[in-house]
Amino acid sequence: VNLSDDNSRVTATLPTGESVEILLHGATVISWKSGGVENLWLSEKAVLDGSKPVRGGIPVVFPVFGGPPANHATSTLPSHGFARNSRWEYLGKSTSESGALSKGGDDCVKLDFGLYTATLSEEAKKAWPYDFGLVYSVTLGKDGLQTMLNVRNEGKVAFEFQMLLHSYFRVKDVSKVAVKGLTGVTYIDKVLNAQIATESNPAVRITGETDRVYQSIPQDTTSIVEADQPRYDVVRDNLEDSVVWNPWKEKAASIGDFEPKNGYINMICVEVGSVKGWQKLDGGETFEGGQIIRSSP
Ligand code: TA6
């Protein structure tokens, strides 16, 4: 495990060659390599200096997903909340951790990152005046990557939040991709004026701008298949919702830090989260949710 000289990022590599790189800005995973290939898409114009959220990798969305609602505690927060645009602290690593990804030892390494009220910008504190603590754990294993967010209410006043891990997966050609495991699930179609629909297709294909919020998904795994070969399995842990997003050509052209412009062909977002309604925490209570991603390069 290595903290960069400029204290901006942490990298870890396993003896078997897998690697992960996390930017302290937003605790954004910006690279995850396994089987010799990069699994995450990162825009060539992603801003990595902390001045704005990272376009790509795995941005952490908290305490609100999307544009905040009116007349709500999150109303004056930026879209997708402050977590992805805040400086997190590196809390350290542990290798003895055995869990979903491995039996411990040196076949996995767990890196922890923290964000607390005390380290939040004045602007964010003013916009969302609750006493909270986040610990984001990134565990690199031989057979996958686990990212878990632990949310704690450190105050006495209850608060509610949404969370989502905005993962940009790298693919060779999105026109050959199918997303499986969503049959029968209700979704909000943000491209079709937020109309509610039910997924009738066992294999969701991307043929244009796609922005769907699938809710209350009964089983925990969403699979990304490419050219009929399994590529990623995204397993939700204590989260029931997932967003499938691809900007496609026109939207990609309109996003300033989205480069190359035809990069929409090489990415698909499958974003696990709790975004239907709100999770409520009373003082002292915690919530933990996240994902395990298995890659078959
Ligand atoms: O997760 C899908 C989405 O909510 C889309 O609507 C699009 O806005 C995307 O997130 C990216 O949002 P950003 O604020 O990172 O440009």
Coordinates of C-alpha atoms in Angstrom, one line a residue, residues 10-22 29-40 109 111 138-145:
V10 CA -3.6 5.8 -2.1
T11 CA -2.6 2.8 -4.2
A12 CA -2.5 -0.9 -3.3
T13 CA -1.2 -3.9 -5.3
L14 CA -1.6 -7.6 -4.4
P15 CA 1.2 -10.1 -5.0
T16 CA -1.0 -11.6 -7.7
G17 CA -1.0 -8.3 -9.6
E18 CA -4.4 -6.8 -8.9
S19 CA -4.3 -3.1 -8.1
V20 CA -6.5 -0.3 -6.9
E21 CA -6.0 3.5 -6.8
I22 CA -8.2 5.8 -4.6
V29 CA -11.7 4.8 -6.7
I30 CA -10.1 5.9 -10.0
S31 CA -8.5 2.6 -11.1
W32 CA -9.1 -1.1 -10.4
K33 CA -7.0 -3.5 -12.4
S34 CA -7.4 -7.3 -12.4
G35 CA -6.4 -9.9 -14.9
G36 CA -4.1 -7.3 -16.4
V37 CA -7.0 -5.0 -17.5
E38 CA -8.5 -1.8 -16.2
N39 CA -12.1 -2.3 -15.0
L40 CA -13.1 1.2 -14.5
V109 CA -6.1 -5.6 1.4
L111 CA -8.2 0.5 2.9
V138 CA -12.3 -0.4 -0.2
T139 CA -11.2 -4.0 -0.2
L140 CA -9.1 -5.3 -3.0
G141 CA -9.2 -9.1 -3.4
K142 CA -7.9 -11.5 -6.0
D143 CA -11.4 -12.2 -7.2
G144 CA -13.1 -8.8 -6.8
L145 CA -13.4 -5.3 -5.3

